Amino acid sequence: MPLLVEQLRGGGLVETVHPIIAAVADATGVRASFGGTFACFWRSSSKPMQLVTSLEQLDPALVAALPREALAVGAASHGATPIHTERVASLLTTLGCTEHGLRCGAHWPGDEESARALARAGGEPTALHNNCSGKHAFMLAATLARGWDPDYRPADHPLQRLNAARMAEWCGTPAPASAIDGCGIPTFHHPVDSMARGFARLAAEMSASNMGSLAHRVGWAMHLAPAMTSSPGELDALLATAATEPVTAKRGAEGLLCLALPNRGLGIAVKALTGVSTALGPAVRAVLDEVAPGVLPADLVLPGEEVRNVVGARVGERRAVWS
């Protein structure tokens, strides 16, 4: 069943149409798919899987002592607000690493107020401000713990080979093709159906029967500390806080969002083929209402559902259309 998101202005006139691909899976395989098939890169949506791989390389006693906020920032695409950069700096100290070992590069904070504050203070961005700095902190620590080459980015590095193997196992596919992500490490290429299977595995790991697993801790840390995993106002953080039951969500660049619903054992992947993330809110609502009714409060406004101008006036909407 094809799914579109229309952007409307001027009393219902269509401005833009975003084709949507979505899939729903559980532990037995794919349960539903919408819009056909499509393969794309995971980008940041694979961070919970990558974090589990890094944690497996570390001293279990050290991992056991990490608070949920540390795990959440390890799977984050954060906005480099002070709470994020301070948490990553503290994490590096706990892990016995320094900022100088990070290979993610520096960019200005994604959070606008934090970027303005840094500029007003005459500062320059560092690797701590990179939205992937938490993930890279754990990758650096894993590499040092194993005595591997400290440049953990190449696809043939032992850590990245383990990541590729995990993605293949969790998603039920052969070893995936990869390319280079924005932060310099491999990002894997999978059908959206396989992405849903990967997050169904995360949902299963979050069940009470898997309380001892690292993936259980990572999934619940992301759900319980979404302010560390994301940025204020982002769709994945809002889903974690406003849904009527536990939801662990992770966005990826170019219009991708993946969700785990542990109470239902479901994994969901939603991709806007235009790569525009503002289409995801209406699309996610449509898919959840179809396969998991009741997860979203009816009066909840998701990011992207309203079109507002620069002074904040509502001038249009985005809505999902089953065609």
CSV table of N, CA, C and O in Angstrom, one decimal, residues 18 28 44-45 50 77 100 147 155 200 203 224-225 239-240 254 266 280 282 288 307:
chain,number,residue,atom,x,y,z
A,18,HIS,N,6.1,13.8,-0.8
A,18,HIS,CA,7.2,12.9,-0.4
A,18,HIS,C,6.8,11.4,-0.4
A,18,HIS,O,6.0,11.0,0.4
A,28,THR,N,9.9,-12.9,14.1
A,28,THR,CA,9.8,-14.0,13.0
A,28,THR,C,10.1,-13.5,11.6
A,28,THR,O,10.2,-14.2,10.7
A,44,SER,N,23.0,7.4,10.9
A,44,SER,CA,23.1,7.4,12.4
A,44,SER,C,22.1,6.4,13.0
A,44,SER,O,22.2,6.2,14.3
A,45,SER,N,21.1,5.9,12.3
A,45,SER,CA,20.2,5.0,12.9
A,45,SER,C,20.8,3.7,13.4
A,45,SER,O,20.2,3.0,14.2
A,50,GLN,N,26.1,-0.3,16.8
A,50,GLN,CA,27.5,0.0,16.9
A,50,GLN,C,28.0,0.1,18.4
A,50,GLN,O,29.1,-0.3,18.7
A,77,SER,N,22.8,11.2,18.3
A,77,SER,CA,23.1,12.3,17.4
A,77,SER,C,22.7,13.6,18.1
A,77,SER,O,21.6,14.0,18.0
A,100,HIS,N,41.7,14.0,22.1
A,100,HIS,CA,42.6,14.0,21.0
A,100,HIS,C,42.6,12.7,20.2
A,100,HIS,O,43.0,12.6,19.1
A,147,GLY,N,43.9,-3.2,21.9
A,147,GLY,CA,45.2,-3.0,21.4
A,147,GLY,C,45.3,-2.9,19.9
A,147,GLY,O,46.3,-3.2,19.2
A,155,ALA,N,37.1,0.4,7.0
A,155,ALA,CA,36.2,-0.7,6.9
A,155,ALA,C,36.8,-2.0,7.3
A,155,ALA,O,36.2,-3.0,7.8
A,200,ALA,N,13.6,-4.7,15.3
A,200,ALA,CA,12.9,-5.8,16.0
A,200,ALA,C,13.8,-6.6,16.9
A,200,ALA,O,13.3,-7.0,18.0
A,203,ALA,N,14.2,-4.5,19.9
A,203,ALA,CA,12.9,-4.6,20.7
A,203,ALA,C,12.9,-5.9,21.5
A,203,ALA,O,12.6,-5.9,22.7
A,224,LEU,N,15.0,5.9,28.1
A,224,LEU,CA,14.9,6.6,29.4
A,224,LEU,C,15.7,7.9,29.5
A,224,LEU,O,15.4,8.7,30.4
A,225,ALA,N,16.6,8.1,28.6
A,225,ALA,CA,17.4,9.3,28.6
A,225,ALA,C,17.5,9.9,27.2
A,225,ALA,O,18.6,10.2,26.7
A,239,LEU,N,9.2,11.0,20.6
A,239,LEU,CA,8.5,9.7,20.6
A,239,LEU,C,8.8,9.0,21.9
A,239,LEU,O,7.9,8.4,22.5
A,240,ALA,N,10.0,9.1,22.4
A,240,ALA,CA,10.4,8.5,23.7
A,240,ALA,C,9.7,9.0,24.9
A,240,ALA,O,9.4,8.3,25.8
A,254,GLU,N,19.2,12.0,5.9
A,254,GLU,CA,18.5,11.7,4.7
A,254,GLU,C,17.1,11.1,4.9
A,254,GLU,O,16.7,10.2,4.1
A,266,LEU,N,8.1,-5.2,18.2
A,266,LEU,CA,8.1,-4.7,16.9
A,266,LEU,C,9.3,-3.8,16.6
A,266,LEU,O,9.7,-3.0,17.5
A,280,LEU,N,8.9,12.9,8.1
A,280,LEU,CA,8.9,11.7,8.9
A,280,LEU,C,7.8,11.8,9.9
A,280,LEU,O,7.2,10.7,10.2
A,282,PRO,N,4.6,13.0,10.0
A,282,PRO,CA,3.3,12.5,9.5
A,282,PRO,C,3.4,11.1,9.1
A,282,PRO,O,2.4,10.3,9.3
A,288,LEU,N,2.4,4.0,12.6
A,288,LEU,CA,2.0,3.6,13.9
A,288,LEU,C,0.5,3.4,14.1
A,288,LEU,O,0.1,2.4,14.7
A,307,VAL,N,3.4,23.4,9.3
A,307,VAL,CA,4.3,24.2,8.5
A,307,VAL,C,4.1,25.6,9.1
A,307,VAL,O,3.0,26.2,9.1
